[in-house]
Amino acid sequence: MTDTTSGSYVSPRRSTRLNALLPVLLLATYFTASFVLRLLRGGDLASDEAQQVALSHALQFGYGDQPPLYNWVFYCFAKVFGVSVDTLAFVKNATLLMSCLFLGLAARKVVGERDTAWISILGFLSLPAVFLLSQRDLTHSIGAFAVVALFLYVLTLVAERPSAGNYALLGAAAGLGFLAKYNFAIIPVATVVALLLEPSLRRLVLNWRLTVTIAVGLAVVGPHVYWAVTHLDAATGDTVTKMRAASSHGMPLQLIAALELVESILKCCALTIAVLAVVYRGHLRTIFAASSEWTRVIGWTLVISMFLVFVIMLAVDATMMRPKWISIFFVAFPLYLACKVDAAGVHIPGAISRLTVLVGAMIFISLGVVFAGSFH
């Protein structure tokens, strides 16, 4: 490769290394900027942050209508670094970074090209719940993002090496997911069904070691479940009440629920699809027509999860669904897209660099808007 302006030669290998450094630079810059800007915003706490501070005085099996994992993590860091905005910002950004790490590791297990694996991380950053809602006021959902990414990574480990140890790790990840967000319980159920639908991976479910997964998962969640049963008043929140928001429409409740869910799904994933479409324009038909065992497993997991969410909505007569309530399910969506691109065999020179620039511009603009809005 020759630079026509200077006459110098840039080797393809060096160009590849430079392109590979761009996403790393984006991650480092973005999370550093997120941390610094949160400190500059000062000590005015959002509602979720205020809850973390208020509950950081003791380590308990349960605290209220939200599961305790994120509270436990913040408690540990607060004991070392003190209860402060610094600690709040560090825990939040470190947890989001861990989500990126585990998604990247999962992608490397199931995607052939290293560059293509970056789609899972960059796609995660393009989710509105990540670059927008998390910068405003999310805590428990952020913890759930990391555990969903961990669960996906361990699932790929189990597929690669179905040992008792990996099955135990899968159970631990599933248990931690429930302790991060109660609706995470849908994901392991949907995953089991999706694996049973895939002949090449069905063996992972029809394996005695799955009992190890169940046993470890129950052991992890057991103490908190006991607390919840013995503190029903504290553990029962108003989420169902919010989901039953009164509707002035003359439509059947089932139709309202379906429309609400579809709208939330689109809000969760439409922007990520749009970003990918810009970078891979001209190849979209090939990408979305491509299929592999992992596109099918992840795709079916997402579909079954949304079906179960809809069933729950019908069961409680819900007429409202906010995107943030189902955002944890879409942590898997960028990994699904990475597997789709890999299955299609589409390799466009500089695609990941363009995706990095596009996602970077979007998330930094959003970060600036959130920062500016905090002073009004």
GROMACS .gro file of C-alpha atoms in nm:
model
  376
    1MET     CA    1   0.000   0.000   0.000
    2THR     CA    2   0.158   0.328  -0.111
    3ASP     CA    3   0.084   0.673   0.028
    4THR     CA    4   0.067   0.882  -0.291
    5THR     CA    5   0.119   1.208  -0.103
    6SER     CA    6   0.446   1.112   0.057
    7GLY     CA    7   0.556   0.815  -0.146
    8SER     CA    8   0.588   0.607   0.171
    9TYR     CA    9   0.481   0.246   0.189
   10VAL     CA   10   0.228   0.125   0.447
   11SER     CA   11   0.216  -0.251   0.472
   12PRO     CA   12  -0.123  -0.427   0.478
   13ARG     CA   13  -0.028  -0.583   0.812
   14ARG     CA   14   0.041  -0.242   0.965
   15SER     CA   15  -0.284  -0.107   0.821
   16THR     CA   16  -0.472  -0.399   0.979
   17ARG     CA   17  -0.308  -0.330   1.315
   18LEU     CA   18  -0.404   0.036   1.296
   19ASN     CA   19  -0.763  -0.055   1.213
   20ALA     CA   20  -0.771  -0.301   1.503
   21LEU     CA   21  -0.652  -0.030   1.741
   22LEU     CA   22  -0.940   0.204   1.659
   23PRO     CA   23  -1.208   0.011   1.853
   24VAL     CA   24  -0.971  -0.028   2.148
   25LEU     CA   25  -0.904   0.345   2.143
   26LEU     CA   26  -1.278   0.412   2.127
   27LEU     CA   27  -1.346   0.196   2.433
   28ALA     CA   28  -1.066   0.354   2.635
   29THR     CA   29  -1.162   0.709   2.539
   30TYR     CA   30  -1.536   0.665   2.581
   31PHE     CA   31  -1.533   0.507   2.924
   32THR     CA   32  -1.269   0.748   3.048
   33ALA     CA   33  -1.475   1.040   2.921
   34SER     CA   34  -1.791   0.894   3.077
   35PHE     CA   35  -1.617   0.869   3.412
   36VAL     CA   36  -1.467   1.218   3.400
   37LEU     CA   37  -1.787   1.387   3.281
   38ARG     CA   38  -1.986   1.219   3.557
   39LEU     CA   39  -1.745   1.367   3.811
   40LEU     CA   40  -1.779   1.710   3.649
   41ARG     CA   41  -2.157   1.686   3.676
   42GLY     CA   42  -2.115   1.694   4.053
   43GLY     CA   43  -2.301   1.540   4.343
   44ASP     CA   44  -2.662   1.566   4.224
   45LEU     CA   45  -2.767   1.201   4.228
   46ALA     CA   46  -3.021   1.041   3.999
   47SER     CA   47  -3.279   0.814   4.162
   48ASP     CA   48  -3.092   0.486   4.103
   49GLU     CA   49  -2.765   0.639   4.223
   50ALA     CA   50  -2.935   0.774   4.536
   51GLN     CA   51  -3.069   0.427   4.606
   52GLN     CA   52  -2.721   0.277   4.585
   53VAL     CA   53  -2.588   0.534   4.832
   54ALA     CA   54  -2.881   0.484   5.069
   55LEU     CA   55  -2.842   0.104   5.073
   56SER     CA   56  -2.463   0.093   5.089
   57HIS     CA   57  -2.447   0.089   5.470
   58ALA     CA   58  -2.489  -0.289   5.506
   59LEU     CA   59  -2.450  -0.614   5.316
   60GLN     CA   60  -2.785  -0.794   5.309
   61PHE     CA   61  -2.952  -1.080   5.121
   62GLY     CA   62  -3.210  -0.836   4.987
   63TYR     CA   63  -3.289  -0.467   4.993
   64GLY     CA   64  -3.627  -0.410   4.829
   65ASP     CA   65  -3.805  -0.473   4.502
   66GLN     CA   66  -3.481  -0.498   4.303
   67PRO     CA   67  -3.240  -0.795   4.323
   68PRO     CA   68  -2.921  -0.727   4.521
   69LEU     CA   69  -2.623  -0.804   4.295
   70TYR     CA   70  -2.543  -0.447   4.191
   71ASN     CA   71  -2.591  -0.333   4.552
   72TRP     CA   72  -2.339  -0.593   4.664
   73VAL     CA   73  -2.086  -0.484   4.402
   74PHE     CA   74  -2.124  -0.118   4.497
   75TYR     CA   75  -2.103  -0.205   4.867
   76CYS     CA   76  -1.767  -0.377   4.815
   77PHE     CA   77  -1.620  -0.086   4.619
   78ALA     CA   78  -1.766   0.168   4.864
   79LYS     CA   79  -1.595  -0.011   5.152
   80VAL     CA   80  -1.259   0.029   4.979
   81PHE     CA   81  -1.295   0.369   4.808
   82GLY     CA   82  -1.576   0.529   5.009
   83VAL     CA   83  -1.930   0.627   4.917
   84SER     CA   84  -1.890   0.898   4.655
   85VAL     CA   85  -1.975   1.003   4.302
   86ASP     CA   86  -1.631   0.874   4.202
   87THR     CA   87  -1.719   0.525   4.321
   88LEU     CA   88  -2.063   0.536   4.157
   89ALA     CA   89  -1.912   0.641   3.824
   90PHE     CA   90  -1.629   0.390   3.842
   91VAL     CA   91  -1.854   0.092   3.919
   92LYS     CA   92  -2.098   0.185   3.641
   93ASN     CA   93  -1.833   0.232   3.371
   94ALA     CA   94  -1.627  -0.067   3.481
   95THR     CA   95  -1.939  -0.285   3.465
   96LEU     CA   96  -2.021  -0.163   3.114
   97LEU     CA   97  -1.662  -0.229   3.010
   98MET     CA   98  -1.690  -0.583   3.148
   99SER     CA   99  -1.999  -0.629   2.932
  100CYS     CA  100  -1.791  -0.535   2.627
  101LEU     CA  101  -1.514  -0.772   2.731
  102PHE     CA  102  -1.739  -1.076   2.777
  103LEU     CA  103  -1.926  -1.005   2.453
  104GLY     CA  104  -1.596  -0.981   2.269
  105LEU     CA  105  -1.478  -1.310   2.421
  106ALA     CA  106  -1.804  -1.480   2.325
  107ALA     CA  107  -1.775  -1.349   1.970
  108ARG     CA  108  -1.419  -1.475   1.938
  109LYS     CA  109  -1.545  -1.824   2.020
  110VAL     CA  110  -1.818  -1.832   1.756
  111VAL     CA  111  -1.695  -1.592   1.486
  112GLY     CA  112  -1.413  -1.683   1.251
  113GLU     CA  113  -1.269  -1.337   1.176
  114ARG     CA  114  -1.122  -1.128   1.458
  115ASP     CA  115  -1.240  -0.804   1.295
  116THR     CA  116  -1.597  -0.932   1.262
  117ALA     CA  117  -1.602  -1.009   1.635
  118TRP     CA  118  -1.579  -0.634   1.702
  119ILE     CA  119  -1.934  -0.598   1.572
  120SER     CA  120  -2.061  -0.750   1.897
  121ILE     CA  121  -1.884  -0.484   2.106
  122LEU     CA  122  -1.951  -0.186   1.882
  123GLY     CA  123  -2.311  -0.298   1.841
  124PHE     CA  124  -2.347  -0.315   2.218
  125LEU     CA  125  -2.227   0.045   2.248
  126SER     CA  126  -2.489   0.146   1.989
  127LEU     CA  127  -2.779   0.016   2.201
  128PRO     CA  128  -2.979   0.313   2.338
  129ALA     CA  129  -2.993   0.153   2.681
  130VAL     CA  130  -2.612   0.158   2.688
  131PHE     CA  131  -2.505   0.490   2.536
  132LEU     CA  132  -2.807   0.692   2.652
  133LEU     CA  133  -3.010   0.544   2.938
  134SER     CA  134  -2.709   0.416   3.131
  135GLN     CA  135  -2.553   0.763   3.124
  136ARG     CA  136  -2.871   0.908   3.267
  137ASP     CA  137  -2.977   0.671   3.541
  138LEU     CA  138  -2.944   0.292   3.534
  139THR     CA  139  -2.777   0.062   3.785
  140HIS     CA  140  -2.936  -0.283   3.817
  141SER     CA  141  -2.984  -0.311   3.441
  142ILE     CA  142  -2.616  -0.230   3.390
  143GLY     CA  143  -2.523  -0.513   3.621
  144ALA     CA  144  -2.756  -0.739   3.423
  145PHE     CA  145  -2.588  -0.636   3.095
  146ALA     CA  146  -2.257  -0.767   3.225
  147VAL     CA  147  -2.405  -1.093   3.350
  148VAL     CA  148  -2.593  -1.156   3.024
  149ALA     CA  149  -2.263  -1.108   2.839
  150LEU     CA  150  -2.093  -1.343   3.088
  151PHE     CA  151  -2.370  -1.600   3.040
  152LEU     CA  152  -2.325  -1.589   2.662
  153TYR     CA  153  -1.949  -1.630   2.694
  154VAL     CA  154  -1.979  -1.927   2.930
  155LEU     CA  155  -2.237  -2.081   2.696
  156THR     CA  156  -1.978  -2.075   2.416
  157LEU     CA  157  -1.729  -2.236   2.654
  158VAL     CA  158  -1.977  -2.514   2.729
  159ALA     CA  159  -2.031  -2.570   2.357
  160GLU     CA  160  -1.655  -2.585   2.301
  161ARG     CA  161  -1.581  -2.805   2.602
  162PRO     CA  162  -1.884  -2.952   2.781
  163SER     CA  163  -1.707  -3.028   3.108
  164ALA     CA  164  -1.869  -3.034   3.452
  165GLY     CA  165  -1.665  -2.727   3.543
  166ASN     CA  166  -1.802  -2.524   3.252
  167TYR     CA  167  -2.156  -2.638   3.328
  168ALA     CA  168  -2.101  -2.523   3.686
  169LEU     CA  169  -1.983  -2.183   3.556
  170LEU     CA  170  -2.297  -2.163   3.344
  171GLY     CA  171  -2.509  -2.225   3.654
  172ALA     CA  172  -2.319  -1.957   3.845
  173ALA     CA  173  -2.370  -1.709   3.559
  174ALA     CA  174  -2.742  -1.791   3.545
  175GLY     CA  175  -2.773  -1.747   3.921
  176LEU     CA  176  -2.591  -1.415   3.913
  177GLY     CA  177  -2.818  -1.305   3.629
  178PHE     CA  178  -3.126  -1.363   3.845
  179LEU     CA  179  -2.959  -1.169   4.126
  180ALA     CA  180  -2.893  -0.884   3.882
  181LYS     CA  181  -3.242  -0.857   3.731
  182TYR     CA  182  -3.539  -1.084   3.792
  183ASN     CA  183  -3.646  -1.097   3.427
  184PHE     CA  184  -3.309  -1.257   3.347
  185ALA     CA  185  -3.477  -1.585   3.448
  186ILE     CA  186  -3.638  -1.587   3.104
  187ILE     CA  187  -3.301  -1.609   2.926
  188PRO     CA  188  -3.186  -1.955   3.047
  189VAL     CA  189  -3.531  -2.098   2.970
  190ALA     CA  190  -3.528  -1.949   2.621
  191THR     CA  191  -3.170  -2.067   2.568
  192VAL     CA  192  -3.256  -2.427   2.658
  193VAL     CA  193  -3.543  -2.429   2.408
  194ALA     CA  194  -3.322  -2.268   2.140
  195LEU     CA  195  -3.050  -2.530   2.193
  196LEU     CA  196  -3.305  -2.810   2.167
  197LEU     CA  197  -3.417  -2.667   1.831
  198GLU     CA  198  -3.058  -2.682   1.698
  199PRO     CA  199  -2.960  -3.047   1.620
  200SER     CA  200  -2.585  -2.983   1.638
  201LEU     CA  201  -2.609  -2.828   1.986
  202ARG     CA  202  -2.897  -3.030   2.131
  203ARG     CA  203  -2.640  -3.249   2.307
  204LEU     CA  204  -2.563  -2.961   2.544
  205VAL     CA  205  -2.910  -2.990   2.697
  206LEU     CA  206  -2.936  -3.370   2.678
  207ASN     CA  207  -2.638  -3.403   2.910
  208TRP     CA  208  -2.631  -3.514   3.273
  209ARG     CA  209  -2.401  -3.222   3.351
  210LEU     CA  210  -2.697  -2.989   3.310
  211THR     CA  211  -2.796  -3.101   3.659
  212VAL     CA  212  -2.472  -2.941   3.778
  213THR     CA  213  -2.581  -2.614   3.615
  214ILE     CA  214  -2.919  -2.630   3.788
  215ALA     CA  215  -2.768  -2.719   4.126
  216VAL     CA  216  -2.512  -2.439   4.117
  217GLY     CA  217  -2.771  -2.188   3.995
  218LEU     CA  218  -3.009  -2.277   4.278
  219ALA     CA  219  -2.725  -2.255   4.531
  220VAL     CA  220  -2.638  -1.904   4.409
  221VAL     CA  221  -2.993  -1.770   4.421
  222GLY     CA  222  -3.109  -1.970   4.725
  223PRO     CA  223  -3.026  -1.722   5.004
  224HIS     CA  224  -3.189  -1.430   4.823
  225VAL     CA  225  -3.497  -1.635   4.730
  226TYR     CA  226  -3.535  -1.728   5.098
  227TRP     CA  227  -3.508  -1.359   5.190
  228ALA     CA  228  -3.767  -1.265   4.926
  229VAL     CA  229  -4.013  -1.529   5.049
  230THR     CA  230  -3.974  -1.412   5.408
  231HIS     CA  231  -3.995  -1.041   5.312
  232LEU     CA  232  -4.274  -1.044   5.055
  233ASP     CA  233  -4.386  -0.689   5.129
  234ALA     CA  234  -4.038  -0.549   5.069
  235ALA     CA  235  -3.964  -0.774   4.772
  236THR     CA  236  -4.290  -0.702   4.593
  237GLY     CA  237  -4.252  -0.383   4.396
  238ASP     CA  238  -4.476  -0.176   4.174
  239THR     CA  239  -4.346  -0.293   3.837
  240VAL     CA  240  -4.667  -0.481   3.762
  241THR     CA  241  -4.869  -0.174   3.859
  242LYS     CA  242  -4.666   0.036   3.617
  243MET     CA  243  -4.715  -0.223   3.342
  244ARG     CA  244  -5.090  -0.200   3.398
  245ALA     CA  245  -5.099   0.169   3.309
  246ALA     CA  246  -5.447   0.280   3.222
  247SER     CA  247  -5.516   0.308   2.851
  248SER     CA  248  -5.772   0.534   2.688
  249HIS     CA  249  -5.763   0.331   2.366
  250GLY     CA  250  -6.070   0.133   2.276
  251MET     CA  251  -5.857  -0.161   2.166
  252PRO     CA  252  -5.839  -0.502   2.337
  253LEU     CA  253  -5.572  -0.523   2.608
  254GLN     CA  254  -5.398  -0.804   2.419
  255LEU     CA  255  -5.353  -0.585   2.112
  256ILE     CA  256  -5.230  -0.293   2.321
  257ALA     CA  257  -4.977  -0.523   2.489
  258ALA     CA  258  -4.856  -0.654   2.152
  259LEU     CA  259  -4.815  -0.305   2.009
  260GLU     CA  260  -4.632  -0.186   2.320
  261LEU     CA  261  -4.392  -0.478   2.303
  262VAL     CA  262  -4.324  -0.436   1.930
  263GLU     CA  263  -4.258  -0.065   1.980
  264SER     CA  264  -4.014  -0.136   2.263
  265ILE     CA  265  -3.835  -0.400   2.058
  266LEU     CA  266  -3.787  -0.154   1.773
  267LYS     CA  267  -3.657   0.112   2.010
  268CYS     CA  268  -3.406  -0.137   2.149
  269CYS     CA  269  -3.257  -0.262   1.822
  270ALA     CA  270  -3.352  -0.034   1.530
  271LEU     CA  271  -3.058   0.203   1.573
  272THR     CA  272  -2.808  -0.083   1.587
  273ILE     CA  273  -2.952  -0.227   1.267
  274ALA     CA  274  -2.936   0.115   1.101
  275VAL     CA  275  -2.569   0.160   1.194
  276LEU     CA  276  -2.481  -0.182   1.055
  277ALA     CA  277  -2.683  -0.110   0.741
  278VAL     CA  278  -2.481   0.204   0.671
  279VAL     CA  279  -2.150   0.019   0.694
  280TYR     CA  280  -2.258  -0.298   0.511
  281ARG     CA  281  -2.491  -0.141   0.256
  282GLY     CA  282  -2.510  -0.351  -0.056
  283HIS     CA  283  -2.459  -0.670   0.144
  284LEU     CA  284  -2.763  -0.662   0.372
  285ARG     CA  285  -2.962  -0.921   0.180
  286THR     CA  286  -2.670  -1.163   0.193
  287ILE     CA  287  -2.611  -1.097   0.565
  288PHE     CA  288  -2.971  -1.139   0.678
  289ALA     CA  289  -3.018  -1.449   0.460
  290ALA     CA  290  -2.708  -1.615   0.607
  291SER     CA  291  -2.744  -1.873   0.879
  292SER     CA  292  -2.528  -2.078   1.114
  293GLU     CA  293  -2.585  -2.277   1.430
  294TRP     CA  294  -2.513  -1.973   1.646
  295THR     CA  295  -2.729  -1.731   1.447
  296ARG     CA  296  -3.014  -1.978   1.492
  297VAL     CA  297  -2.952  -2.034   1.863
  298ILE     CA  298  -2.917  -1.666   1.949
  299GLY     CA  299  -3.201  -1.569   1.715
  300TRP     CA  300  -3.438  -1.824   1.865
  301THR     CA  301  -3.333  -1.722   2.216
  302LEU     CA  302  -3.433  -1.364   2.140
  303VAL     CA  303  -3.763  -1.465   1.978
  304ILE     CA  304  -3.858  -1.704   2.259
  305SER     CA  305  -3.761  -1.446   2.521
  306MET     CA  306  -3.990  -1.188   2.364
  307PHE     CA  307  -4.269  -1.445   2.339
  308LEU     CA  308  -4.235  -1.523   2.711
  309VAL     CA  309  -4.235  -1.152   2.792
  310PHE     CA  310  -4.559  -1.119   2.594
  311VAL     CA  311  -4.711  -1.413   2.781
  312ILE     CA  312  -4.622  -1.246   3.111
  313MET     CA  313  -4.777  -0.921   2.990
  314LEU     CA  314  -5.100  -1.102   2.910
  315ALA     CA  315  -5.093  -1.285   3.243
  316VAL     CA  316  -5.077  -0.958   3.442
  317ASP     CA  317  -5.299  -0.756   3.204
  318ALA     CA  318  -5.007  -0.526   3.117
  319THR     CA  319  -5.069  -0.238   2.879
  320MET     CA  320  -4.727  -0.072   2.904
  321MET     CA  321  -4.379  -0.188   2.816
  322ARG     CA  322  -4.078   0.041   2.843
  323PRO     CA  323  -3.767  -0.035   2.635
  324LYS     CA  324  -3.544  -0.035   2.945
  325TRP     CA  325  -3.747  -0.323   3.092
  326ILE     CA  326  -3.647  -0.555   2.806
  327SER     CA  327  -3.306  -0.401   2.731
  328ILE     CA  328  -3.113  -0.686   2.895
  329PHE     CA  329  -3.241  -0.933   2.633
  330PHE     CA  330  -3.087  -0.726   2.353
  331VAL     CA  331  -2.732  -0.755   2.487
  332ALA     CA  332  -2.727  -1.070   2.271
  333PHE     CA  333  -2.844  -0.885   1.961
  334PRO     CA  334  -2.503  -0.741   1.854
  335LEU     CA  335  -2.352  -1.089   1.896
  336TYR     CA  336  -2.629  -1.220   1.672
  337LEU     CA  337  -2.541  -0.959   1.407
  338ALA     CA  338  -2.171  -1.049   1.429
  339CYS     CA  339  -2.258  -1.414   1.371
  340LYS     CA  340  -2.478  -1.314   1.077
  341VAL     CA  341  -2.196  -1.120   0.909
  342ASP     CA  342  -1.958  -1.408   0.975
  343ALA     CA  343  -2.202  -1.666   0.836
  344ALA     CA  344  -2.247  -1.453   0.523
  345GLY     CA  345  -1.872  -1.446   0.466
  346VAL     CA  346  -1.885  -1.070   0.405
  347HIS     CA  347  -1.544  -0.909   0.454
  348ILE     CA  348  -1.526  -0.543   0.354
  349PRO     CA  349  -1.187  -0.372   0.396
  350GLY     CA  350  -1.213  -0.096   0.655
  351ALA     CA  351  -1.567  -0.190   0.759
  352ILE     CA  352  -1.483  -0.212   1.129
  353SER     CA  353  -1.300   0.120   1.114
  354ARG     CA  354  -1.605   0.287   0.959
  355LEU     CA  355  -1.831   0.120   1.214
  356THR     CA  356  -1.605   0.244   1.493
  357VAL     CA  357  -1.613   0.602   1.365
  358LEU     CA  358  -1.991   0.595   1.318
  359VAL     CA  359  -2.065   0.444   1.659
  360GLY     CA  360  -1.805   0.669   1.821
  361ALA     CA  361  -1.963   0.984   1.678
  362MET     CA  362  -2.306   0.874   1.796
  363ILE     CA  363  -2.212   0.783   2.152
  364PHE     CA  364  -1.990   1.087   2.210
  365ILE     CA  365  -2.260   1.323   2.084
  366SER     CA  366  -2.506   1.154   2.319
  367LEU     CA  367  -2.259   1.179   2.606
  368GLY     CA  368  -2.221   1.550   2.541
  369VAL     CA  369  -2.598   1.601   2.530
  370VAL     CA  370  -2.644   1.418   2.861
  371PHE     CA  371  -2.365   1.622   3.017
  372ALA     CA  372  -2.505   1.951   2.891
  373GLY     CA  373  -2.857   1.856   2.996
  374SER     CA  374  -2.747   1.790   3.352
  375PHE     CA  375  -2.701   2.164   3.407
  376HIS     CA  376  -3.058   2.260   3.313
   0.00000   0.00000   0.00000
